[in-house]
XYZ file of C-alpha atoms in Angstrom:
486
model
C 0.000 0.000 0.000
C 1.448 3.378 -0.814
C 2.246 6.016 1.553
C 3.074 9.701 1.652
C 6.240 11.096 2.719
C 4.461 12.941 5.794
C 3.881 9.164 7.237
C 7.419 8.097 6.746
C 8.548 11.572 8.442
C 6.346 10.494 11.496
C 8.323 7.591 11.975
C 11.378 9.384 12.734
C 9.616 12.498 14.979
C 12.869 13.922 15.483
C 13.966 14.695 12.467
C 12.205 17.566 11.711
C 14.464 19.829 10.063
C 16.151 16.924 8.151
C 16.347 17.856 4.107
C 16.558 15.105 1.505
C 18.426 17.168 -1.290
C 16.772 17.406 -4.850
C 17.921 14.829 -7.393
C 19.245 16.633 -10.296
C 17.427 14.813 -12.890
C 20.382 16.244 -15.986
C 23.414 15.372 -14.037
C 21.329 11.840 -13.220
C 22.911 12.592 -9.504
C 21.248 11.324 -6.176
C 20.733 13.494 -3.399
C 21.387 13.137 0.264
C 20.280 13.706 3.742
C 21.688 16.314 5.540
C 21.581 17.120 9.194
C 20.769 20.145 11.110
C 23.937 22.414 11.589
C 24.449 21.422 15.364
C 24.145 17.550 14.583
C 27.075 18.525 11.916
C 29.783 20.006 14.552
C 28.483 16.691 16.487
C 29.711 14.592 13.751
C 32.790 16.133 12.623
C 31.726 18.106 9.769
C 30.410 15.034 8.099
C 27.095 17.181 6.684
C 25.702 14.518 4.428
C 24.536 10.861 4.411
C 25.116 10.414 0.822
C 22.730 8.344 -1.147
C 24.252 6.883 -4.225
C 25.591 6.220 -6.255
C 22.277 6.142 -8.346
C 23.411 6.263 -11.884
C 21.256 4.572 -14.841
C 21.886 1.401 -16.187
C 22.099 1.026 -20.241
C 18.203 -0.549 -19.567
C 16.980 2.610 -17.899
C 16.850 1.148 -14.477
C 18.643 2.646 -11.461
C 21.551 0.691 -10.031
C 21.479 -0.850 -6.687
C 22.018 2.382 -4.093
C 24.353 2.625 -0.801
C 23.705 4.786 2.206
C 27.073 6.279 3.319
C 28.285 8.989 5.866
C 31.790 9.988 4.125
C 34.124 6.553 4.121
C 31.266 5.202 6.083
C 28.751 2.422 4.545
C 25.673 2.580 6.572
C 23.385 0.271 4.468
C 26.056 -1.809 1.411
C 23.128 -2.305 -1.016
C 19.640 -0.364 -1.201
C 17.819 -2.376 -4.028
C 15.232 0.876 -5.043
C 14.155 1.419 -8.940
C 13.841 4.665 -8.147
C 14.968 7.272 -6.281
C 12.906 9.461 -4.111
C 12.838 13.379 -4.595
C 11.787 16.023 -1.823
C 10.283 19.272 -2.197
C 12.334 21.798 -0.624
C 8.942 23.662 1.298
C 9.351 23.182 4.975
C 7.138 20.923 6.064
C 5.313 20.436 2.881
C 6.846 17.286 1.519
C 5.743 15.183 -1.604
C 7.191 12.457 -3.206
C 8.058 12.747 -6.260
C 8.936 9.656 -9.106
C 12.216 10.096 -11.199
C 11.868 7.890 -14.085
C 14.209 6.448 -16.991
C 13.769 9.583 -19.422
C 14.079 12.289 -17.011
C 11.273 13.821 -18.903
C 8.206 16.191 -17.448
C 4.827 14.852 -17.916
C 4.567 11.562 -20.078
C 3.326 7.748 -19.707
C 3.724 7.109 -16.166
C 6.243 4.345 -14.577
C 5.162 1.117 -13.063
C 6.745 0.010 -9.922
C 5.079 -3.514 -8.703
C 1.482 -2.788 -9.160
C 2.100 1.015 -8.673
C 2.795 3.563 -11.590
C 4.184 7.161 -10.795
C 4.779 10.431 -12.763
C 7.731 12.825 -12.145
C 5.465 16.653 -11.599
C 6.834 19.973 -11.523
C 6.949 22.066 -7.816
C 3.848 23.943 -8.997
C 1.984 20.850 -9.566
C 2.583 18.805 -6.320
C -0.758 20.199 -4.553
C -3.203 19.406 -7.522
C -1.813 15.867 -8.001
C -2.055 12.719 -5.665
C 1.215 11.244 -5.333
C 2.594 8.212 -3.816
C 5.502 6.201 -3.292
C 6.037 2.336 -2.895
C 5.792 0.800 0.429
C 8.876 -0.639 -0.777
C 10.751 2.664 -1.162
C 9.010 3.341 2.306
C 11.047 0.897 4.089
C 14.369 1.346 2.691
C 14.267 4.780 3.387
C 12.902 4.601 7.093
C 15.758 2.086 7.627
C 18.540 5.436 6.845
C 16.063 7.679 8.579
C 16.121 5.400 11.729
C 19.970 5.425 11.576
C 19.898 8.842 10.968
C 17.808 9.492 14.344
C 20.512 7.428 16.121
C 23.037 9.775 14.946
C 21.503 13.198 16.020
C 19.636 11.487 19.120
C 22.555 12.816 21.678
C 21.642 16.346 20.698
C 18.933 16.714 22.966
C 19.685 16.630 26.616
C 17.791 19.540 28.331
C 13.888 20.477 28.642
C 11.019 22.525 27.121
C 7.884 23.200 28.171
C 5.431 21.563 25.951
C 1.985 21.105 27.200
C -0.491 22.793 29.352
C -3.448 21.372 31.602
C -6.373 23.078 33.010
C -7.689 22.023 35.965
C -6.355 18.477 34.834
C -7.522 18.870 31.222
C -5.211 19.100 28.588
C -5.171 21.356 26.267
C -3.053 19.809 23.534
C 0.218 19.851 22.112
C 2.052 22.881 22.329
C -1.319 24.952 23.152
C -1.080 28.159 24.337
C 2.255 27.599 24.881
C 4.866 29.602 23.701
C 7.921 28.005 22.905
C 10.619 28.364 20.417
C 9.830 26.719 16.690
C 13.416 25.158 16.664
C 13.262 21.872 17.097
C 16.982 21.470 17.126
C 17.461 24.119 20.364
C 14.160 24.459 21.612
C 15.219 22.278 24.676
C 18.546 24.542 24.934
C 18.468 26.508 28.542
C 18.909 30.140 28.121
C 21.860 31.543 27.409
C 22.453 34.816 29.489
C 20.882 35.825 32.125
C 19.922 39.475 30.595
C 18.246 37.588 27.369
C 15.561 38.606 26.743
C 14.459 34.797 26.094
C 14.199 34.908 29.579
C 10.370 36.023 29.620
C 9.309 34.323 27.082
C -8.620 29.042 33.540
C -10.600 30.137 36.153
C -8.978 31.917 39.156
C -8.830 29.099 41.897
C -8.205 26.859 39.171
C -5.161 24.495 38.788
C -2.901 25.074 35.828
C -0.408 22.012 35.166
C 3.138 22.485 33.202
C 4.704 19.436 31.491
C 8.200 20.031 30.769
C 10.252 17.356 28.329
C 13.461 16.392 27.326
C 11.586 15.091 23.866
C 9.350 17.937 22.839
C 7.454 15.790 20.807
C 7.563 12.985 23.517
C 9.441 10.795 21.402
C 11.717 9.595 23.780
C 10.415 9.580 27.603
C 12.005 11.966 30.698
C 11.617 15.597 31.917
C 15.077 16.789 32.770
C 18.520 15.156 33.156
C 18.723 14.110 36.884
C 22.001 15.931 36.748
C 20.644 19.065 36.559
C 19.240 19.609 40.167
C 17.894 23.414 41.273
C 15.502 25.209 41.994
C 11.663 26.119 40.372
C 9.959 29.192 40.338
C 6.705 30.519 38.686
C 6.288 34.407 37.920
C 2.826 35.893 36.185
C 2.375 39.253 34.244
C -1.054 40.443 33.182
C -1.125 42.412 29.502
C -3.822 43.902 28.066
C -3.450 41.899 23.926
C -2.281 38.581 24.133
C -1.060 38.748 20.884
C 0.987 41.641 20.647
C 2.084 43.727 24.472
C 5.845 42.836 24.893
C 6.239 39.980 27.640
C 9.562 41.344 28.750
C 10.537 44.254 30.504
C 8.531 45.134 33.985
C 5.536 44.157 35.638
C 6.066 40.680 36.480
C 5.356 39.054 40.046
C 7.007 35.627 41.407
C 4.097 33.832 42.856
C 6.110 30.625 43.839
C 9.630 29.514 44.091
C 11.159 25.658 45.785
C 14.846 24.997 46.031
C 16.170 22.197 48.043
C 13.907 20.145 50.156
C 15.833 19.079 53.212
C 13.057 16.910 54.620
C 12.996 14.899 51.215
C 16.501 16.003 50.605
C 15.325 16.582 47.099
C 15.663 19.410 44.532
C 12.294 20.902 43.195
C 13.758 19.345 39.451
C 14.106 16.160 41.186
C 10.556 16.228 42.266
C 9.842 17.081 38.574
C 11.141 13.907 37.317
C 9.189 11.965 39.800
C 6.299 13.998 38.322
C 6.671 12.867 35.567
C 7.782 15.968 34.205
C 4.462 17.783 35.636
C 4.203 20.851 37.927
C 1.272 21.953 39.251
C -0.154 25.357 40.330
C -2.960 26.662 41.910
C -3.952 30.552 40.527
C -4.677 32.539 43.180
C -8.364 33.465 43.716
C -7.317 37.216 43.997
C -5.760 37.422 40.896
C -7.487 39.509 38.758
C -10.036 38.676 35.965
C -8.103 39.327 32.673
C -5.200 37.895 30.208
C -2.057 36.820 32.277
C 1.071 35.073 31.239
C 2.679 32.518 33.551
C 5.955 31.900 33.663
C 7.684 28.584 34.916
C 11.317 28.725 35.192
C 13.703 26.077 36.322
C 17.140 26.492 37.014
C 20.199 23.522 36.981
C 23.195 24.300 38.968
C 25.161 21.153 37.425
C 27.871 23.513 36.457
C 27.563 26.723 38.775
C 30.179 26.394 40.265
C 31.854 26.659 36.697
C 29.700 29.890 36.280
C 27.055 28.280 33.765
C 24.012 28.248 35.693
C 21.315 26.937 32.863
C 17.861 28.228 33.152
C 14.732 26.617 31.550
C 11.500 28.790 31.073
C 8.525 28.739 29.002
C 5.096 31.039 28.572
C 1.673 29.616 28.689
C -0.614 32.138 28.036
C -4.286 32.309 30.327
C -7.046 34.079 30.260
C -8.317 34.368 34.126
C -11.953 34.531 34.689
C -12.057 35.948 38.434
C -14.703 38.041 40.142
C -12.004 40.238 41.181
C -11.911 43.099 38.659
C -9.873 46.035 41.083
C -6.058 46.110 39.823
C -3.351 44.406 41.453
C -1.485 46.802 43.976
C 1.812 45.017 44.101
C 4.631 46.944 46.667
C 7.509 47.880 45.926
C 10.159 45.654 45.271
C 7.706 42.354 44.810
C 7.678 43.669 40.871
C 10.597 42.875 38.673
C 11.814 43.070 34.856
C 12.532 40.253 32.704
C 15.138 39.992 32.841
C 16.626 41.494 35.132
C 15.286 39.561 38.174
C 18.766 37.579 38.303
C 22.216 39.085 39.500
C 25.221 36.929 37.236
C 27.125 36.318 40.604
C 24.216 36.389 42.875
C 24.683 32.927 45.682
C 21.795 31.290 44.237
C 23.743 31.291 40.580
C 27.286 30.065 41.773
C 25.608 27.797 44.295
C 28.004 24.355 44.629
C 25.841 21.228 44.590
C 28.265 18.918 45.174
C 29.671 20.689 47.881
C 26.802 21.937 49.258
C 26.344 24.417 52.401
C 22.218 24.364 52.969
C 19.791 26.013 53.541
C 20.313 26.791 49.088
C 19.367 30.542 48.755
C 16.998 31.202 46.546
C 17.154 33.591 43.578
C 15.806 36.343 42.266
C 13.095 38.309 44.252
C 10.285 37.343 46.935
C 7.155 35.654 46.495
C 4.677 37.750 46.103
C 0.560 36.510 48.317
C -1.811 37.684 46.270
C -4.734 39.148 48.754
C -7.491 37.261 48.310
C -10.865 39.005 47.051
C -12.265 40.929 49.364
C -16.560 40.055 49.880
C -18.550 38.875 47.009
C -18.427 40.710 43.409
C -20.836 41.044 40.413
C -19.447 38.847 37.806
C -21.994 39.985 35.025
C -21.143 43.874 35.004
C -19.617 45.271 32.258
C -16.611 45.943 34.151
C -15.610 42.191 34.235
C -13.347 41.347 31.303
C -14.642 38.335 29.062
C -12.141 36.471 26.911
C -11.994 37.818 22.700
C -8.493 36.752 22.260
C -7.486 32.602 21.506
C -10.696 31.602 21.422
C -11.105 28.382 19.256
C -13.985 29.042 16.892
C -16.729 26.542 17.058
C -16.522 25.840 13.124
C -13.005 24.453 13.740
C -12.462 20.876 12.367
C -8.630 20.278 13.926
C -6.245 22.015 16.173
C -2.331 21.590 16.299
C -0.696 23.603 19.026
C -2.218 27.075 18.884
C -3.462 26.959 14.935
C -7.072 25.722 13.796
C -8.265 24.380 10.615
C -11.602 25.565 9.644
C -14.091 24.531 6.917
C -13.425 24.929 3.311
C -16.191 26.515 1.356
C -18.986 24.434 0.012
C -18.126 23.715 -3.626
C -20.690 23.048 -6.489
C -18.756 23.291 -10.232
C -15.216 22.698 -10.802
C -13.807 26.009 -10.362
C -15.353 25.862 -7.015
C -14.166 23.015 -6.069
C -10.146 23.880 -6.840
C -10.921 26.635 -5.268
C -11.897 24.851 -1.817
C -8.669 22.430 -2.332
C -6.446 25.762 -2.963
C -8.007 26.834 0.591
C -7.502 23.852 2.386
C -3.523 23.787 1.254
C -3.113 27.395 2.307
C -4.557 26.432 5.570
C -2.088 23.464 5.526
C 0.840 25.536 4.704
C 0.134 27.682 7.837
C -0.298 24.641 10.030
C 3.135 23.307 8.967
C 4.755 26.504 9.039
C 3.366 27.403 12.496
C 4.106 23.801 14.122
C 6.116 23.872 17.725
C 8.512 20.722 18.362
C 5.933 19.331 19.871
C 4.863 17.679 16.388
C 2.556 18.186 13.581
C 0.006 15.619 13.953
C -3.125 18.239 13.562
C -1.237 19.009 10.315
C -0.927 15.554 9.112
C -4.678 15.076 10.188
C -5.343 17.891 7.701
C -2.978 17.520 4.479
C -5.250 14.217 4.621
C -8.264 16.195 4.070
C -7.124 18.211 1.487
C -5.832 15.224 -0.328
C -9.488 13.782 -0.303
C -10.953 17.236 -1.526
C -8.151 17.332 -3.943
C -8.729 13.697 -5.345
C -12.469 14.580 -5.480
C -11.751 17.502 -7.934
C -9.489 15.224 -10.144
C -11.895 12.687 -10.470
C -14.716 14.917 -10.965
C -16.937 15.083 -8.095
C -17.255 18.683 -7.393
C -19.697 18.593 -4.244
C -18.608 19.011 -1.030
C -16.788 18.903 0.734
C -16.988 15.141 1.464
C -17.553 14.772 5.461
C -18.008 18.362 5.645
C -17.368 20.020 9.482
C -16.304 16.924 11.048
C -13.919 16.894 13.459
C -10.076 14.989 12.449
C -8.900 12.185 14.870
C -5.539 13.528 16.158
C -3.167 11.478 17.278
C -1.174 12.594 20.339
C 1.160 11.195 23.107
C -0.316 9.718 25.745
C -1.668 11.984 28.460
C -0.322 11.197 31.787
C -1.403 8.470 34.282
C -1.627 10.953 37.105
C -1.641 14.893 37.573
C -0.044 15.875 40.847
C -1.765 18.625 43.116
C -0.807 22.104 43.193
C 2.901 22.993 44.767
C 1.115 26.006 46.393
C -1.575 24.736 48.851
């Protein structure tokens, strides 16, 4: 059974930003893999697992191919009549058939029971194209060893997930992270970056950090890197577009070392499954608020590296408590800027420890809690217009929706509905966190059917119109543990 190149992709999660390189159908030369550009200082410059030697035979047929890194044979003998071509659109891949004449267009080539055409780049969304399950496996065989070669460049932890009062709310959902998968698990780099800043008030917000942001792989943080945690807030006015750095942001929580558990709050992370837990205070006020986990490893303080770990998941807070927050002086900090360099809770020793571990940056800040009972139906209480998910939507990945296509009638209509479901596509892809693409896998299907339906001449629809894609998505966890601050 044929399969797209998405599917094969999915096998191998962590190669996201892997390339196969165009064949160059006039030289008649193969192309190769090549690796992100940390994975290459990892492997000594060696930038490309070449796949070759893929010349023509005098009959037209392609000559058994070799997967090599340099000197290295990886896989002696890949026995493929053809050789498969990428499209060089991030996260828009098709397959594409290279066949004996080289030529554009013409009677199509049979492989098995399958045939295939070679298309141009402008015609890979209006065509259905497939490759052999046979070409499948080969080429998920160099993929997997591919994986094993760049799996050692992930070692730290991103937050990826969010849950609401034990709900998630997907992958990567209103959760800002960075959209490099190769460093998006990388702690921050200075402590005056400004990477640094990145539900229902009594309700219980739940972080899930990973060293896999896709969840790949399982874990939440090297044990080696034992500190502290700490969660700050910051209320904005637009979600989408008040700076989150600078000033105005409060530390509601912080836990270093535990010395009746004689654990580190990342330690308890790990046992949690990656998972920390938060209660929002019922005082907070009704409105859009950012909250800010931050962990910190002290592994190599004492070298002066402290690495912080922080990530953004963006709330609206639906509180009865309307009256701005009146924070004193000194409780309020800047991002950054909370941190002094040489500060003792940045150099701290861990192996030579002298407890109790001070804590960084400033104090936690007790919200009051609301004072009496207050209207919630005034028009002074602040209801939610920003992030909602409209009702119309038929799939979600991380914090973009796929909606409807218009109803189509005619033929022009009908292209017209495929052209909108690609464009949609095209955002999803190009919007995707590490934390995967599986909404956008969910939805290229779709447009395939639509775009099947207009080749073959049915132009109503669309077919299944407004129902909702399956998604598939790690497994949520076993257990949710209570809030760190009650």
């Amino acid at each position: 059974m044929a399969t797209s190149i998405r599917s094969i992709k999915s096998l191998v999660p962590l190669l996201d930003r892997v390339l196969v390189q165009r064949i160059k159908a006039e030289t008649k030369t193969a192309g190769g893999i090549f690796l992100p550009e940390s994975s290459v200082k990892e492997l000594n410059e060696a930038k490309v697992l070449a796949v070759g030697p893929g010349a023509l035979s005098k009959d037209g047929t392609r000559v058994p191919m070799g997967v090599s890194q340099g000197d290295r044979v990886l896989i002696p003998q890949v026995s493929l009549t053809e050789v498969m071509n990428v499209g060089p659109v991030r996260r828009k891949i098709a397959p594409i058939a290279l066949y004996k004449d080289d030529g554009f267009g013409g009677s199509p080539l049979k492989v098995g029971d399958e045939e295939f055409h070679l298309f141009r780049d402008s015609e890979i969304n209006r065509r259905g194209i497939s490759m052999p399950s046979k070409m499948k496996r080969h080429f998920s065989i160099a993929l997997a060893i591919l994986a094993g070669l760049v799996a050692s460049t992930s070692a730290h932890t991103v937050l990826t997930t969010l849950f609401v009062d034990n709900v998630g709310q997907g992958e990567g959902t209103c959760v800002r992270m960075p959209l490099d998968s190769e460093h998006c698990t990388d702690p921050v780099e200075s402590v005056v970056s400004n990477n640094m800043a990145c539900a229902p008030a009594g309700g219980k917000l739940t972080f899930q950090f990973r060293e896999w942001a896709n969840g790949a792989q399982p874990g939440a943080i090297d044990k080696s890197h034992k500190g502290p945690c700490a969660i700050y807030a910051k209320q904005v006015l637009d979600m989408a577009n008040d700076k989150v750095t600078g000033s105005g942001w409060i530390k509601l929580w912080h836990e270093g070392y535990d010395s009746t558990t004689k654990k580190w709050c990342t330690e308890k992370l790990i046992d949690n499954n990656g998972l920390l837990s938060f209660e929002i205070p019922e005082g907070l006020p009704s409105g859009y608020w950012i909250f800010r986990p931050e962990l910190l490893a002290l592994h190599d303080a004492n070298k002066g590296d402290p690495q912080f770990y922080v990530g953004c998941a963006q709330v609206f807070v639906q509180s009865s408590n309307t009256a701005p927050l009146n924070v004193p002086a000194g409780y309020s900090v800047s991002i950054p800027g909370h941190v002094q360099a040489k500060e003792a809770g940045l150099t701290f020793n861990i192996y030579t420890p002298s407890f109790p571990y001070p804590l960084p940056g400033p104090k936690v800040f007790a919200i009051p809690p609301p004072k009496g009972e207050i209207d919630t139906t005034g028009p002074s209480v602040p209801t939610q217009t920003r992030g909602v998910i409209p009702p119309n939507y038929i799939v979600k990945n991380a914090n973009w929706v796929g909606v409807e296509v218009p109803d189509y009638k005619d033929e022009k209509s009908c292209w017209a509905a495929s052209e909108n479901c690609w464009k949609q596509a095209a955002t999803c892809y190009s919007t995707a966190p590490p934390t995967g693409d599986a909404g956008c896998i969910a939805w290229e299907k779709k447009c395939n059917g639509i775009q099947n339906a207009c080749s073959a001449g049915n132009f109503q629809g669309p077919p299944n119109k407004g129902k909702k894609l399956t998604v598939k998505e790690p497994n949520p966890p076993a257990t949710i543990p209570p809030a760190v601050n009650i």
